[in-house]
CSV table of C-alpha atoms in Angstrom, one decimal:
chain,number,residue,atom,x,y,z
F,1,MET,CA,0.0,0.0,0.0
F,2,ARG,CA,2.9,2.4,0.8
F,3,ASN,CA,4.4,1.9,-2.6
F,4,LEU,CA,1.0,2.6,-4.2
F,5,LYS,CA,0.9,5.9,-2.3
F,6,LEU,CA,4.4,6.8,-3.5
F,7,LEU,CA,3.4,5.9,-7.0
F,8,PHE,CA,0.3,8.1,-6.8
F,9,VAL,CA,2.4,11.0,-5.6
F,10,ALA,CA,5.0,10.5,-8.4
F,11,ILE,CA,2.3,10.4,-11.1
F,12,LEU,CA,0.6,13.5,-9.8
F,13,VAL,CA,3.8,15.4,-9.6
F,14,SER,CA,4.8,15.1,-13.2
F,15,ASN,CA,6.9,17.7,-16.4
F,16,ILE,CA,8.6,19.3,-19.3
F,17,GLY,CA,9.2,19.9,-22.9
F,18,TYR,CA,5.8,20.1,-24.6
F,19,SER,CA,4.5,23.2,-26.3
F,20,GLN,CA,0.8,24.1,-25.7
F,21,GLY,CA,-1.3,23.4,-28.7
F,22,ASN,CA,0.6,20.3,-29.9
F,23,THR,CA,-0.2,16.8,-28.7
F,24,GLY,CA,2.2,15.1,-31.2
F,25,ASP,CA,5.3,13.3,-30.1
F,26,THR,CA,7.7,16.3,-30.3
F,27,TYR,CA,9.8,15.7,-27.2
F,28,GLN,CA,13.4,15.0,-28.4
F,29,ASN,CA,16.8,14.2,-27.0
F,30,SER,CA,20.1,14.8,-28.8
F,31,ALA,CA,20.0,11.6,-30.8
F,32,SER,CA,16.4,11.9,-32.0
F,33,ARG,CA,16.9,15.6,-32.8
F,34,ILE,CA,20.0,15.0,-34.9
F,35,LEU,CA,18.5,12.0,-36.8
F,36,SER,CA,15.3,13.9,-37.6
F,37,THR,CA,17.1,17.1,-38.8
F,38,ASN,CA,19.9,15.7,-40.9
F,39,LEU,CA,17.6,14.6,-43.7
F,40,GLY,CA,19.2,15.7,-47.0
F,41,LYS,CA,22.6,16.2,-45.3
F,42,ALA,CA,25.4,13.7,-45.1
F,43,ILE,CA,26.7,14.7,-41.6
F,44,THR,CA,25.1,16.6,-38.7
F,45,ILE,CA,27.0,17.6,-35.5
F,46,GLY,CA,25.5,18.3,-32.1
F,47,GLY,CA,26.6,18.3,-28.5
F,48,TYR,CA,26.0,19.2,-24.9
F,49,GLY,CA,28.0,19.8,-21.7
F,50,GLN,CA,28.0,20.9,-18.2
F,51,ILE,CA,30.5,22.5,-15.7
F,52,ASP,CA,29.7,22.1,-12.0
F,53,TYR,CA,30.7,23.6,-8.7
F,54,ASN,CA,29.8,21.6,-5.6
F,55,GLU,CA,30.4,22.9,-2.1
F,56,PRO,CA,29.5,20.7,0.9
F,57,ASP,CA,28.4,22.4,4.0
F,58,GLY,CA,31.2,22.3,6.7
F,59,SER,CA,35.0,21.9,6.5
F,60,LYS,CA,35.2,20.1,3.2
F,61,ALA,CA,36.6,21.9,0.2
F,62,GLY,CA,34.4,22.7,-2.8
F,63,ASN,CA,34.9,20.9,-6.1
F,64,ILE,CA,34.8,22.5,-9.6
F,65,ASP,CA,34.7,20.2,-12.6
F,66,VAL,CA,34.1,20.0,-16.4
F,67,HIS,CA,31.7,17.2,-15.5
F,68,ARG,CA,30.9,16.2,-19.1
F,69,LEU,CA,31.4,17.4,-22.6
F,70,VAL,CA,29.7,15.4,-25.4
F,71,ILE,CA,29.9,15.5,-29.1
F,72,LEU,CA,27.4,13.7,-31.4
F,73,PHE,CA,27.7,12.9,-35.0
F,74,GLY,CA,24.8,11.8,-37.2
F,75,TYR,CA,25.3,10.4,-40.7
F,76,ASN,CA,22.6,9.9,-43.2
F,77,PHE,CA,23.3,7.1,-45.7
F,78,ASN,CA,20.0,7.6,-47.5
F,79,GLU,CA,16.3,8.4,-46.6
F,80,LYS,CA,16.0,5.1,-44.7
F,81,VAL,CA,19.4,4.4,-43.1
F,82,SER,CA,21.2,6.6,-40.6
F,83,PHE,CA,24.0,6.2,-38.0
F,84,LEU,CA,24.5,8.1,-34.7
F,85,THR,CA,27.5,8.1,-32.4
F,86,GLU,CA,28.0,10.0,-29.1
F,87,ILE,CA,31.4,10.6,-27.7
F,88,GLU,CA,31.6,11.7,-24.1
F,89,TYR,CA,34.5,13.3,-22.1
F,90,GLU,CA,34.0,13.1,-18.4
F,91,HIS,CA,36.1,15.1,-15.9
F,92,VAL,CA,38.4,16.0,-18.8
F,93,LYS,CA,40.4,12.8,-18.5
F,94,GLU,CA,37.8,10.0,-19.1
F,95,VAL,CA,36.4,9.1,-22.6
F,96,TYR,CA,33.4,7.0,-23.3
F,97,VAL,CA,31.3,6.0,-26.3
F,98,GLU,CA,27.8,6.6,-25.0
F,99,GLN,CA,25.8,5.7,-28.2
F,100,ALA,CA,26.7,4.1,-31.5
F,101,PHE,CA,23.9,2.6,-33.5
F,102,VAL,CA,22.4,2.2,-36.9
F,103,LYS,CA,18.7,3.1,-37.5
F,104,TYR,CA,16.7,1.6,-40.4
F,105,LYS,CA,13.4,3.2,-41.1
F,106,ALA,CA,11.2,0.4,-42.3
F,107,ASN,CA,8.2,2.6,-42.7
F,108,GLU,CA,6.6,5.7,-41.1
F,109,ASN,CA,5.8,3.8,-37.9
F,110,LEU,CA,8.6,1.2,-37.6
F,111,ASN,CA,12.3,1.6,-37.1
F,112,VAL,CA,14.9,-1.1,-36.5
F,113,LEU,CA,17.9,-0.2,-34.4
F,114,ALA,CA,21.1,-2.0,-33.6
F,115,GLY,CA,24.3,-1.1,-31.7
F,116,LEU,CA,25.1,0.7,-28.4
F,117,MET,CA,21.9,2.4,-27.2
F,118,LEU,CA,20.3,4.0,-24.2
F,119,VAL,CA,18.0,1.7,-22.2
F,120,PRO,CA,14.5,3.3,-22.1
F,121,MET,CA,13.9,3.5,-18.3
F,122,GLY,CA,12.3,6.5,-16.7
F,123,ILE,CA,13.0,10.1,-17.9
F,124,ILE,CA,16.6,11.1,-17.4
F,125,ASN,CA,18.3,8.0,-18.9
F,126,GLU,CA,17.0,9.1,-22.4
F,127,PHE,CA,16.6,12.8,-21.8
F,128,HIS,CA,19.7,14.0,-19.8
F,129,GLU,CA,20.9,17.0,-21.7
F,130,PRO,CA,21.7,19.6,-19.1
F,131,THR,CA,19.2,22.2,-20.3
F,132,THR,CA,16.3,19.7,-20.2
F,133,TYR,CA,16.2,19.2,-16.4
F,134,TYR,CA,16.4,21.5,-13.4
F,135,GLY,CA,19.2,21.4,-10.9
F,136,VAL,CA,22.9,21.3,-11.5
F,137,GLU,CA,23.1,17.5,-11.0
F,138,ARG,CA,20.8,14.8,-12.3
F,139,PRO,CA,18.3,13.3,-9.8
F,140,ASN,CA,19.9,10.7,-7.5
F,141,VAL,CA,17.0,8.4,-8.1
F,142,ASP,CA,18.3,8.1,-11.6
F,143,LYS,CA,21.9,7.6,-10.4
F,144,TYR,CA,21.3,4.9,-7.8
F,145,ILE,CA,18.1,3.1,-9.0
F,146,VAL,CA,18.0,3.3,-12.8
F,147,PRO,CA,21.2,3.8,-13.0
F,148,THR,CA,21.9,6.5,-15.6
F,149,THR,CA,23.6,6.9,-17.9
F,150,TRP,CA,22.6,3.3,-18.7
F,151,ARG,CA,23.5,2.1,-22.2
F,152,GLU,CA,24.2,-1.4,-23.6
F,153,LEU,CA,24.6,-3.2,-26.8
F,154,GLY,CA,21.5,-4.6,-28.4
F,155,VAL,CA,18.9,-4.7,-31.2
F,156,GLY,CA,15.3,-3.6,-31.2
F,157,ILE,CA,12.4,-1.7,-32.7
F,158,SER,CA,10.8,1.7,-32.1
F,159,GLY,CA,8.1,3.8,-33.6
F,160,ASN,CA,4.8,5.6,-33.1
F,161,ILE,CA,1.2,4.6,-33.3
F,162,ASP,CA,-0.2,8.0,-34.0
F,163,ASN,CA,-3.9,7.2,-33.9
F,164,ALA,CA,-3.4,5.9,-30.4
F,165,SER,CA,-0.9,8.7,-29.4
F,166,LEU,CA,1.7,6.1,-28.4
F,167,LYS,CA,5.4,5.8,-28.9
F,168,TYR,CA,6.8,2.3,-28.4
F,169,GLN,CA,10.3,0.8,-27.9
F,170,ALA,CA,11.3,-2.8,-27.5
F,171,TYR,CA,14.9,-4.2,-27.4
F,172,LEU,CA,17.1,-7.1,-26.5
F,173,PHE,CA,20.2,-6.0,-24.6
F,174,ASN,CA,23.2,-7.6,-22.9
F,175,GLY,CA,22.7,-7.4,-19.2
F,176,PHE,CA,24.5,-6.0,-16.1
F,177,LYS,CA,27.7,-7.8,-15.2
F,178,SER,CA,27.5,-9.3,-11.7
F,179,PHE,CA,30.7,-11.4,-11.6
F,180,ALA,CA,34.1,-10.8,-13.2
F,181,GLY,CA,37.7,-11.9,-12.4
F,182,GLY,CA,36.5,-14.2,-9.7
F,183,GLU,CA,34.8,-11.4,-7.7
F,184,GLY,CA,31.3,-10.0,-7.3
F,185,VAL,CA,30.6,-6.6,-8.9
F,186,LEU,CA,27.2,-5.6,-7.5
F,187,ARG,CA,26.7,-4.2,-4.0
F,188,GLY,CA,24.2,-2.7,-1.7
F,189,SER,CA,25.3,1.0,-1.7
F,190,ASP,CA,24.6,1.6,-5.4
F,191,GLY,CA,22.8,-1.5,-6.5
F,192,LEU,CA,23.3,-2.3,-10.2
F,193,ARG,CA,25.4,0.8,-11.1
F,194,LYS,CA,28.8,-0.9,-11.2
F,195,GLY,CA,27.4,-3.7,-13.4
F,196,ARG,CA,26.8,-1.4,-16.4
F,197,GLN,CA,29.0,-2.8,-19.2
F,198,LYS,CA,28.7,0.3,-21.5
F,199,GLY,CA,29.6,-1.7,-24.7
F,200,ALA,CA,33.2,-2.3,-23.6
F,201,GLU,CA,34.1,-5.9,-24.3
F,202,SER,CA,30.7,-6.9,-22.8
F,203,VAL,CA,30.0,-10.3,-21.4
F,204,VAL,CA,26.8,-12.0,-22.7
F,205,ASN,CA,25.3,-15.1,-21.2
F,206,SER,CA,21.6,-14.4,-21.9
F,207,PRO,CA,19.8,-11.4,-23.4
F,208,ASN,CA,17.6,-9.1,-21.4
F,209,PHE,CA,14.4,-7.6,-22.6
F,210,SER,CA,13.7,-3.9,-22.3
F,211,THR,CA,10.5,-2.0,-23.4
F,212,LYS,CA,8.8,1.4,-23.0
F,213,LEU,CA,5.5,2.9,-23.9
F,214,ASP,CA,4.9,6.7,-23.9
F,215,TYR,CA,1.4,8.3,-24.2
F,216,TYR,CA,1.2,11.8,-25.6
F,217,GLY,CA,-2.5,12.2,-26.5
F,218,ILE,CA,-3.4,14.8,-23.9
F,219,LEU,CA,-2.3,18.4,-24.4
F,220,GLY,CA,0.8,19.2,-22.4
F,221,LEU,CA,1.0,15.7,-20.8
F,222,ARG,CA,3.3,12.7,-21.4
F,223,LEU,CA,3.0,9.4,-19.5
F,224,GLY,CA,5.5,6.6,-19.6
F,225,VAL,CA,5.8,3.0,-18.5
F,226,SER,CA,9.0,1.1,-18.7
F,227,GLY,CA,10.1,-2.5,-18.1
F,228,TYR,CA,13.4,-4.4,-18.0
F,229,PHE,CA,13.6,-8.2,-17.4
F,230,GLY,CA,16.3,-10.8,-17.4
F,231,LYS,CA,19.5,-11.9,-15.6
F,232,THR,CA,22.9,-10.5,-14.9
F,233,GLN,CA,25.9,-11.7,-16.8
F,234,THR,CA,29.0,-13.5,-15.5
F,235,ASP,CA,32.4,-14.1,-17.1
F,236,ASP,CA,32.5,-17.7,-15.7
F,237,SER,CA,29.1,-19.5,-16.1
F,238,SER,CA,30.6,-22.6,-14.4
F,239,ILE,CA,30.3,-20.8,-11.1
F,240,GLU,CA,26.9,-21.2,-9.6
F,241,ASP,CA,25.1,-18.4,-7.9
F,242,SER,CA,27.2,-15.7,-9.7
F,243,THR,CA,24.1,-14.1,-11.3
F,244,VAL,CA,20.9,-12.6,-10.1
F,245,GLY,CA,17.5,-12.1,-11.8
F,246,VAL,CA,16.4,-8.6,-12.6
F,247,SER,CA,12.9,-7.2,-12.9
F,248,MET,CA,12.6,-3.4,-13.1
F,249,ILE,CA,9.5,-1.4,-13.6
F,250,GLY,CA,9.3,2.4,-14.2
F,251,LEU,CA,6.5,4.9,-14.3
F,252,ASP,CA,6.9,8.6,-15.2
F,253,ALA,CA,4.8,11.6,-15.9
F,254,ARG,CA,5.5,15.0,-17.3
F,255,TYR,CA,3.1,17.9,-17.6
F,256,LYS,CA,3.3,21.5,-18.7
F,257,TYR,CA,0.5,24.1,-18.4
F,258,ASN,CA,1.4,27.6,-19.5
F,259,ASN,CA,4.5,28.4,-17.3
F,260,LEU,CA,4.0,25.7,-14.8
F,261,GLU,CA,6.0,22.4,-15.1
F,262,LEU,CA,5.5,19.2,-13.1
F,263,ARG,CA,7.5,16.0,-13.3
F,264,GLY,CA,7.4,12.7,-11.4
F,265,GLN,CA,9.0,9.3,-11.6
F,266,TYR,CA,8.8,6.0,-9.7
F,267,ILE,CA,11.2,3.1,-10.2
F,268,THR,CA,11.1,-0.3,-8.5
F,269,THR,CA,13.5,-3.2,-9.0
F,270,SER,CA,13.3,-6.8,-7.7
F,271,LEU,CA,16.4,-9.0,-7.7
F,272,SER,CA,16.2,-12.7,-7.2
F,273,ASP,CA,18.8,-15.1,-5.7
F,274,THR,CA,20.7,-12.3,-3.9
F,275,ASP,CA,21.1,-14.4,-0.8
F,276,LYS,CA,23.1,-17.0,-2.8
F,277,TYR,CA,25.0,-14.2,-4.7
F,278,ASN,CA,26.0,-12.5,-1.4
F,279,ALA,CA,27.1,-15.8,0.1
F,280,LEU,CA,29.3,-16.5,-2.8
F,281,THR,CA,30.8,-13.0,-3.2
F,282,GLY,CA,30.7,-11.5,0.3
F,283,LYS,CA,28.6,-8.6,-1.0
F,284,ASP,CA,25.5,-7.0,0.5
F,285,LEU,CA,23.3,-6.6,-2.6
F,286,GLY,CA,19.6,-6.0,-1.7
F,287,SER,CA,16.8,-7.9,-3.1
F,288,LYS,CA,14.6,-4.9,-3.8
F,289,MET,CA,15.4,-1.3,-4.7
F,290,ASN,CA,13.0,1.6,-5.3
F,291,GLY,CA,12.9,5.3,-5.6
F,292,PHE,CA,10.7,8.2,-6.6
F,293,TYR,CA,10.8,12.0,-7.0
F,294,GLY,CA,8.4,14.8,-7.6
F,295,GLU,CA,9.3,18.2,-9.0
F,296,ILE,CA,7.5,21.5,-9.5
F,297,ALA,CA,8.9,24.5,-11.5
F,298,TYR,CA,7.6,27.8,-12.7
F,299,ASN,CA,8.9,29.8,-15.6
F,300,PHE,CA,9.1,33.6,-15.4
F,301,ASP,CA,9.5,35.1,-18.9
F,302,LEU,CA,12.1,37.8,-19.1
F,303,LYS,CA,13.3,39.6,-22.3
F,304,GLY,CA,13.4,37.6,-25.5
F,305,VAL,CA,13.9,33.9,-24.9
F,306,GLU,CA,15.4,34.4,-21.4
F,307,LYS,CA,13.6,32.7,-18.5
F,308,LEU,CA,14.1,32.5,-14.8
F,309,THR,CA,12.8,29.3,-13.3
F,310,PRO,CA,12.7,28.5,-9.6
F,311,PHE,CA,12.1,24.8,-8.8
F,312,LEU,CA,11.6,22.4,-5.9
F,313,ARG,CA,12.3,18.6,-6.0
F,314,TYR,CA,11.8,15.9,-3.4
F,315,GLU,CA,13.5,12.5,-3.9
F,316,LYS,CA,13.5,9.3,-1.9
F,317,HIS,CA,15.4,6.2,-2.8
F,318,ASN,CA,16.5,3.0,-1.1
F,319,THR,CA,18.9,0.3,-2.4
F,320,HIS,CA,18.0,-1.9,0.5
F,321,ALA,CA,14.2,-1.7,0.4
F,322,ASP,CA,14.3,-5.4,1.1
F,323,THR,CA,17.0,-8.1,1.6
F,324,GLU,CA,17.2,-11.9,1.4
F,325,GLY,CA,18.6,-14.5,3.8
F,326,SER,CA,20.6,-13.3,6.8
F,327,LEU,CA,21.4,-9.9,5.3
F,328,ILE,CA,20.1,-7.1,7.5
F,329,ALA,CA,19.0,-4.0,5.6
F,330,ASN,CA,21.4,-1.1,5.9
F,331,GLU,CA,19.3,1.9,6.9
F,332,ALA,CA,22.0,4.3,5.6
F,333,TYR,CA,20.9,3.2,2.1
F,334,ASP,CA,17.4,4.6,2.7
F,335,ARG,CA,17.9,8.2,1.6
F,336,ASP,CA,15.8,11.3,0.9
F,337,GLU,CA,16.7,14.7,-0.5
F,338,LEU,CA,15.1,18.1,-0.9
F,339,ILE,CA,16.6,20.3,-3.7
F,340,PHE,CA,15.6,23.8,-4.5
F,341,GLY,CA,17.1,26.4,-6.8
F,342,LEU,CA,17.0,28.6,-9.8
F,343,ASN,CA,17.5,28.0,-13.5
F,344,TYR,CA,18.3,31.1,-15.7
F,345,LYS,CA,17.9,30.3,-19.4
F,346,VAL,CA,19.9,32.9,-21.3
F,347,ALA,CA,19.4,31.3,-24.8
F,348,GLN,CA,17.8,28.3,-26.4
F,349,GLY,CA,20.3,25.6,-25.2
F,350,ALA,CA,22.2,27.6,-22.6
F,351,ALA,CA,21.5,28.0,-18.9
F,352,PHE,CA,23.0,29.1,-15.6
F,353,LYS,CA,22.0,27.0,-12.6
F,354,VAL,CA,22.2,27.3,-8.8
F,355,ASP,CA,20.6,25.0,-6.2
F,356,TYR,CA,20.9,23.8,-2.6
F,357,GLN,CA,20.5,20.2,-1.4
F,358,LEU,CA,19.4,18.9,2.0
F,359,MET,CA,20.2,15.2,2.3
F,360,ASN,CA,19.2,12.7,5.0
F,361,ASN,CA,19.1,8.9,5.5
F,362,ALA,CA,17.4,6.7,8.0
F,363,VAL,CA,20.4,6.6,10.2
F,364,SER,CA,21.4,10.3,10.2
F,365,GLY,CA,18.0,11.5,11.6
F,366,SER,CA,18.1,15.2,12.0
F,367,ASN,CA,21.8,15.4,11.1
F,368,THR,CA,21.1,16.8,7.6
F,369,SER,CA,23.9,17.0,5.0
F,370,LYS,CA,23.9,20.2,3.0
F,371,GLN,CA,25.4,21.1,-0.3
F,372,PHE,CA,25.5,24.2,-2.6
F,373,ASN,CA,25.7,23.6,-6.3
F,374,ALA,CA,26.2,26.0,-9.2
F,375,GLY,CA,26.9,25.4,-12.9
F,376,ILE,CA,26.3,26.0,-16.5
F,377,GLY,CA,24.6,23.7,-19.0
F,378,ILE,CA,24.6,23.8,-22.8
F,379,TRP,CA,22.9,21.8,-25.6
F,380,PHE,CA,23.2,22.5,-29.3
């Protein structure tokens, strides 16, 4: 019953990106924007990036960082076949390939895709360009529960059923890696996060199924339901109990009415055989993880395209929502946060951001951790 209440809150508190007067599927991320605008061109280039300053309350020094700088290239072979790749630099010194896939347009309502792609789960994992969300950092529900940025190698289909106002996606991906080099990979503090293989010499024992449906038939509203099902992967299938079953469900809602924006998301994950996995590896992986957030924002129009937007977001996430066997849930993994701040959009695709975070867990009680954040975000 408690989870149903949280879900109800998440759906009520919902957001962003739709223009009044258009109920079509016009909400785009970098990949979809490039592939839809490079028709008639051989190569299209885009990108996004963010620079962050984080200052914890107390004696700790602040940290300033070129958090990420991303360049995207789209190539159009013909009117049906295109290719997109996304190269990401993190913290100046780390380089990743975040996306690299071929898209074949079979007809107006069916695309076939293959390569390194984003797993469609929740909002941020697909739509994480810095100017598309409020706050300097991405929501921690998406960091610890989803976990973003989550991309894997796979093949699948996508498209729209316009007469039903639905966008659909369905893929087979390689799964999270849970065991490598004789050691367990997954743990209680951040759940599945360390198991992302990111297309780098990925281990595959069995494919995992991922799907999402988005409904956009009501003016200003978008509703999404996501699912991910399968098993984790191991580099030694002869070792019993080195994998766990994964079942993840996500619900998200976004709404815009005039200058008011609402956004909400709920993610729940069930993991099977974690008691055997923990006994083998000595890890403390929970058997259930969940999280939700709700956000409200209001845009004040200034001169031209400039907008000043105060926002407020509440998050709650727990990577030890349940445990199996003799493992006792670590209450420090039951966390909640309140974030409030300002977003100053100075141009289409450029914004200055400031916010303040209040962070607690079930152990800290009234001992709240605080952090000031400031940054810039761009998307072109």
